[in-house]
Tab-separated table of C-alpha atoms and ligand atoms in Angstrom:
chain	number	residue	atom	x	y	z
A	1	MET	CA	-43.538	33.366	21.846
A	2	SER	CA	-43.945	32.024	25.363
A	3	SER	CA	-41.150	32.908	27.685
A	4	GLY	CA	-39.867	31.289	30.812
A	5	SER	CA	-38.287	34.456	32.122
A	6	ALA	CA	-40.050	36.768	34.542
A	7	ALA	CA	-39.287	39.707	32.249
A	8	GLY	CA	-40.903	37.902	29.301
A	9	TRP	CA	-44.023	37.139	31.323
A	10	GLY	CA	-44.312	40.676	32.550
A	11	GLU	CA	-44.188	41.991	29.011
A	12	SER	CA	-46.832	39.524	27.814
A	13	ILE	CA	-49.079	40.335	30.765
A	14	ALA	CA	-48.733	44.053	30.104
A	15	GLN	CA	-49.674	43.532	26.445
A	16	ALA	CA	-52.619	41.302	27.314
A	17	ALA	CA	-53.811	43.806	29.929
A	18	GLU	CA	-53.597	46.584	27.357
A	19	ALA	CA	-55.742	44.583	24.915
A	20	LEU	CA	-58.281	43.880	27.690
A	21	ARG	CA	-58.451	47.555	28.666
A	22	LYS	CA	-59.420	48.460	25.084
A	23	ALA	CA	-61.709	45.464	24.603
A	24	ARG	CA	-65.386	45.869	23.815
A	25	HIS	CA	-66.209	42.167	24.037
A	26	VAL	CA	-64.023	39.518	25.629
A	27	CYS	CA	-64.682	35.848	24.948
A	28	VAL	CA	-63.199	33.383	27.443
A	29	LEU	CA	-62.958	29.626	26.987
A	30	THR	CA	-61.977	27.604	30.053
A	31	GLY	CA	-61.048	23.953	30.351
A	32	ALA	CA	-59.959	21.339	32.854
A	33	GLY	CA	-56.790	23.216	33.852
A	34	ILE	CA	-58.602	25.894	35.828
A	35	SER	CA	-60.654	23.260	37.704
A	36	ALA	CA	-57.574	21.135	38.371
A	37	GLU	CA	-56.212	24.093	40.341
A	38	SER	CA	-59.245	23.675	42.643
A	39	GLY	CA	-58.380	20.013	43.118
A	40	ILE	CA	-60.980	18.641	40.713
A	41	PRO	CA	-59.497	15.707	38.828
A	42	THR	CA	-59.450	15.906	35.055
A	43	PHE	CA	-61.582	13.359	33.253
A	44	ARG	CA	-58.583	11.096	32.839
A	45	ASP	CA	-57.513	11.549	36.471
A	46	ALA	CA	-61.031	10.612	37.596
A	47	LEU	CA	-60.374	7.124	36.240
A	48	THR	CA	-58.068	6.134	39.077
A	49	GLY	CA	-58.218	3.901	42.117
A	50	LEU	CA	-61.471	2.005	42.240
A	51	TRP	CA	-62.325	3.245	38.743
A	52	SER	CA	-59.034	2.455	37.029
A	53	LYS	CA	-60.406	-0.764	35.579
A	54	PHE	CA	-63.007	1.182	33.605
A	55	SER	CA	-62.522	2.978	30.308
A	56	PRO	CA	-64.247	6.298	29.519
A	57	GLN	CA	-66.454	4.338	27.093
A	58	GLU	CA	-67.726	2.249	30.013
A	59	LEU	CA	-68.681	5.263	32.138
A	60	ALA	CA	-69.415	8.245	29.916
A	61	THR	CA	-71.457	7.094	26.958
A	62	PRO	CA	-75.222	6.691	26.446
A	63	GLU	CA	-74.575	3.006	25.685
A	64	ALA	CA	-72.790	2.455	29.006
A	65	PHE	CA	-75.644	4.134	30.860
A	66	ALA	CA	-78.251	2.029	29.076
A	67	ARG	CA	-76.293	-1.138	29.887
A	68	ASP	CA	-75.368	-0.402	33.504
A	69	PRO	CA	-76.885	2.756	35.019
A	70	GLU	CA	-75.877	1.729	38.558
A	71	THR	CA	-72.162	1.749	37.758
A	72	VAL	CA	-72.350	4.994	35.782
A	73	TRP	CA	-74.278	6.674	38.595
A	74	SER	CA	-71.747	5.431	41.180
A	75	TRP	CA	-68.941	7.118	39.271
A	76	TYR	CA	-70.911	10.339	38.907
A	77	GLU	CA	-71.950	10.410	42.571
A	78	TRP	CA	-68.284	10.086	43.538
A	79	ARG	CA	-67.304	12.886	41.152
A	80	ARG	CA	-70.176	15.052	42.385
A	81	GLU	CA	-68.857	14.737	45.915
A	82	LEU	CA	-65.415	15.919	44.772
A	83	VAL	CA	-67.041	18.899	43.054
A	84	ARG	CA	-69.109	19.782	46.132
A	85	GLN	CA	-65.986	19.753	48.287
A	86	ALA	CA	-64.006	21.963	45.887
A	87	GLN	CA	-63.863	25.740	46.047
A	88	PRO	CA	-63.466	28.274	43.224
A	89	ASN	CA	-59.853	29.453	43.013
A	90	ALA	CA	-58.233	32.820	42.308
A	91	GLY	CA	-58.563	32.221	38.566
A	92	HIS	CA	-62.343	31.699	38.757
A	93	LEU	CA	-62.678	34.803	40.930
A	94	ALA	CA	-60.523	36.873	38.561
A	95	LEU	CA	-62.734	35.966	35.587
A	96	ALA	CA	-65.855	37.009	37.522
A	97	GLU	CA	-64.122	40.305	38.310
A	98	LEU	CA	-62.972	40.758	34.694
A	99	ALA	CA	-66.619	40.604	33.578
A	100	ARG	CA	-67.304	43.633	35.768
A	101	ARG	CA	-64.419	45.595	34.240
A	102	VAL	CA	-65.085	45.208	30.512
A	103	PRO	CA	-68.171	46.268	28.529
A	104	GLY	CA	-69.004	42.711	27.475
A	105	LEU	CA	-67.728	39.264	28.390
A	106	THR	CA	-68.876	35.821	27.299
A	107	LEU	CA	-67.603	32.938	29.394
A	108	VAL	CA	-67.659	29.528	27.748
A	109	THR	CA	-66.571	26.542	29.811
A	110	GLN	CA	-65.871	22.927	29.017
A	111	ASN	CA	-65.996	22.206	32.741
A	112	VAL	CA	-69.060	20.641	34.322
A	113	ASP	CA	-68.401	21.642	37.941
A	114	GLY	CA	-70.225	24.986	38.192
A	115	LEU	CA	-67.215	26.646	39.862
A	116	HIS	CA	-67.464	29.731	37.622
A	117	GLN	CA	-71.015	30.321	38.794
A	118	ARG	CA	-69.980	29.818	42.415
A	119	ALA	CA	-67.230	32.413	41.859
A	120	GLY	CA	-69.889	34.899	40.725
A	121	SER	CA	-69.758	34.608	36.930
A	122	GLN	CA	-73.104	35.080	35.217
A	123	GLY	CA	-74.499	33.745	31.966
A	124	VAL	CA	-71.881	30.984	31.799
A	125	LEU	CA	-72.181	28.905	28.623
A	126	GLU	CA	-71.765	25.296	29.705
A	127	TYR	CA	-70.498	23.379	26.698
A	128	HIS	CA	-70.599	20.012	28.399
A	129	GLY	CA	-73.462	20.523	30.837
A	130	ASN	CA	-73.290	20.474	34.634
A	131	ILE	CA	-72.467	17.426	36.692
A	132	LEU	CA	-74.580	18.625	39.635
A	133	ARG	CA	-77.785	18.697	37.590
A	134	ASP	CA	-80.064	15.733	36.836
A	135	ARG	CA	-81.767	15.326	33.484
A	136	CYS	CA	-84.848	13.199	32.814
A	137	THR	CA	-84.090	10.625	30.123
A	138	VAL	CA	-87.764	10.624	29.073
A	139	GLU	CA	-88.536	14.351	28.961
A	140	GLN	CA	-84.923	15.407	28.179
A	141	ILE	CA	-85.177	18.319	30.605
A	142	VAL	CA	-83.449	19.232	33.864
A	143	ALA	CA	-85.547	17.526	36.522
A	144	GLU	CA	-86.146	17.173	40.228
A	145	ARG	CA	-85.307	13.750	41.609
A	146	SER	CA	-87.106	11.235	43.721
A	147	GLU	CA	-85.244	8.147	44.850
A	148	ASP	CA	-86.438	4.772	43.684
A	149	THR	CA	-86.219	2.719	46.862
A	150	ARG	CA	-86.427	-0.519	44.889
A	151	THR	CA	-83.401	0.017	42.618
A	152	GLY	CA	-81.659	2.943	44.309
A	153	LEU	CA	-81.606	4.783	40.989
A	154	PRO	CA	-82.790	8.396	40.857
A	155	ARG	CA	-86.142	8.929	39.154
A	156	CYS	CA	-87.822	12.020	37.759
A	157	ALA	CA	-90.209	13.470	40.346
A	158	ALA	CA	-92.581	14.558	37.571
A	159	CYS	CA	-92.793	11.534	35.272
A	160	GLY	CA	-90.909	8.713	36.998
A	161	GLY	CA	-88.402	8.403	34.142
A	162	LEU	CA	-84.820	7.431	34.877
A	163	LEU	CA	-82.570	10.403	35.605
A	164	ARG	CA	-79.048	10.828	34.261
A	165	PRO	CA	-76.344	13.410	34.934
A	166	ASP	CA	-76.911	16.529	32.793
A	167	VAL	CA	-73.544	16.242	31.051
A	168	VAL	CA	-72.482	15.650	27.475
A	169	TRP	CA	-71.187	12.116	26.977
A	170	PHE	CA	-68.949	10.761	24.238
A	171	GLY	CA	-70.918	10.514	21.038
A	172	GLU	CA	-73.405	13.187	22.129
A	173	ALA	CA	-73.827	16.668	20.675
A	174	ILE	CA	-72.940	19.901	22.448
A	175	PRO	CA	-76.219	21.578	23.500
A	176	ALA	CA	-77.352	23.827	20.628
A	177	GLY	CA	-77.982	26.925	22.752
A	178	PRO	CA	-74.497	27.236	24.298
A	179	MET	CA	-72.843	26.207	21.044
A	180	THR	CA	-74.596	28.894	18.982
A	181	LEU	CA	-73.987	31.635	21.547
A	182	ALA	CA	-70.321	30.657	21.969
A	183	ALA	CA	-69.736	30.678	18.207
A	184	ALA	CA	-71.332	34.126	17.946
A	185	ALA	CA	-69.144	35.398	20.807
A	186	ALA	CA	-65.973	34.078	19.158
A	187	GLU	CA	-66.971	35.881	15.938
A	188	ASP	CA	-67.693	39.130	17.746
A	189	CYS	CA	-64.973	39.376	20.394
A	190	ASP	CA	-61.880	41.548	20.175
A	191	VAL	CA	-59.987	39.604	22.831
A	192	PHE	CA	-60.163	35.826	23.172
A	193	LEU	CA	-58.789	34.180	26.316
A	194	SER	CA	-58.092	30.457	26.216
A	195	VAL	CA	-57.602	29.280	29.791
A	196	GLY	CA	-56.470	25.853	30.932
A	197	THR	CA	-57.659	23.971	27.895
A	198	SER	CA	-55.647	21.617	25.744
A	199	SER	CA	-57.302	23.179	22.676
A	200	LEU	CA	-57.688	19.681	21.236
A	201	VAL	CA	-61.362	18.903	21.685
A	202	TYR	CA	-63.684	20.130	18.954
A	203	PRO	CA	-65.931	22.034	18.636
A	204	ALA	CA	-64.567	24.064	21.565
A	205	ALA	CA	-61.126	24.171	19.942
A	206	GLY	CA	-62.709	25.792	16.888
A	207	LEU	CA	-63.688	28.877	18.903
A	208	ALA	CA	-60.073	30.056	19.113
A	209	GLU	CA	-59.711	29.457	15.382
A	210	VAL	CA	-62.727	31.662	14.698
A	211	ALA	CA	-61.280	34.383	16.931
A	212	LEU	CA	-57.895	34.155	15.167
A	213	ARG	CA	-59.562	34.441	11.768
A	214	ARG	CA	-61.496	37.494	12.973
A	215	ARG	CA	-58.177	39.068	14.082
A	216	ALA	CA	-59.112	39.174	17.756
A	217	THR	CA	-56.165	39.282	20.148
A	218	VAL	CA	-55.841	35.664	21.236
A	219	VAL	CA	-54.279	35.124	24.661
A	220	GLU	CA	-53.517	31.657	25.925
A	221	ILE	CA	-53.063	30.862	29.619
A	222	ASN	CA	-51.937	27.311	30.164
A	223	LEU	CA	-49.336	25.362	32.110
A	224	ASN	CA	-48.160	23.581	28.987
A	225	GLU	CA	-47.765	24.382	25.332
A	226	THR	CA	-50.781	23.421	23.217
A	227	ASP	CA	-51.702	23.294	19.537
A	228	LEU	CA	-52.952	26.847	19.946
A	229	SER	CA	-49.703	28.233	21.412
A	230	PRO	CA	-47.861	28.831	18.106
A	231	HIS	CA	-50.862	30.770	16.769
A	232	ALA	CA	-51.791	32.775	19.871
A	233	ASP	CA	-50.797	36.448	19.984
A	234	LEU	CA	-49.739	36.118	23.606
A	235	VAL	CA	-48.951	33.049	25.678
A	236	LEU	CA	-48.899	33.193	29.456
A	237	ALA	CA	-47.345	29.913	30.526
A	238	GLY	CA	-48.393	29.309	34.089
A	239	PRO	CA	-51.288	28.486	36.400
A	240	SER	CA	-54.464	30.453	35.722
A	241	GLY	CA	-54.789	31.096	39.467
A	242	GLN	CA	-51.690	33.268	39.189
A	243	MET	CA	-51.896	34.580	35.645
A	244	LEU	CA	-55.496	35.834	35.720
A	245	PRO	CA	-55.112	37.865	38.944
A	246	ALA	CA	-51.835	39.256	37.553
A	247	LEU	CA	-53.687	40.290	34.396
A	248	LEU	CA	-56.358	42.077	36.421
A	249	GLN	CA	-53.723	43.871	38.440
A	250	ALA	CA	-51.918	44.959	35.272
A	251	MET	CA	-55.205	46.371	33.918
A	252	SER	CA	-55.709	48.795	36.790
B	1	ZN	ZN1	-89.395	13.231	33.598
């Protein structure tokens, strides 16, 4: 269904724009692809250079953090700096604008960088948390930090407990609130946009399946073909920073 020709694209964009114009509730799922276009390395790409000798299991699991919080924090501080330096791109901005043009829009993201919020999107459902937030490991709530001058590790300003990045690590559950709201949105939507996600990681990958079962129009925007591509109603093969603005333009 995807087409490499400009004519094929144009037709798919026109059809997707038509579905969006009629939509009552749009559900959007975004993944690493849209952040990569802002220069944020994917999880795998963040294991390069100095960090190439580490495996994800050594940096992004509760066990790794318990064993060696200094190393885990070093990796996260480096990634936080990359996120702070990045800017939302045309795709992020287009999704914020799309929310203003349709009656209802639920934005679910697997990204932890907060770029959707910085682009102006509201009510973003963060499936994997937010790398810029700290969470108290004792109270299990987002917390203010105070530096521990003895160890250099960040501590909770309220209770003194060790802080960790407020992200979902391997072996941890998706936060219940975002997961429930995202599942409800996938059930309810009439258009589902899958943007820059490999569609491989569950439970996020299951959202598109719910939307397909509910006969929503499923539109995939991705550089490469994914497991979802053969099932999607429309496939826009290209960067989201080009495809999403083109979609908006085709809507007006
Ligand atoms: Zn605390």
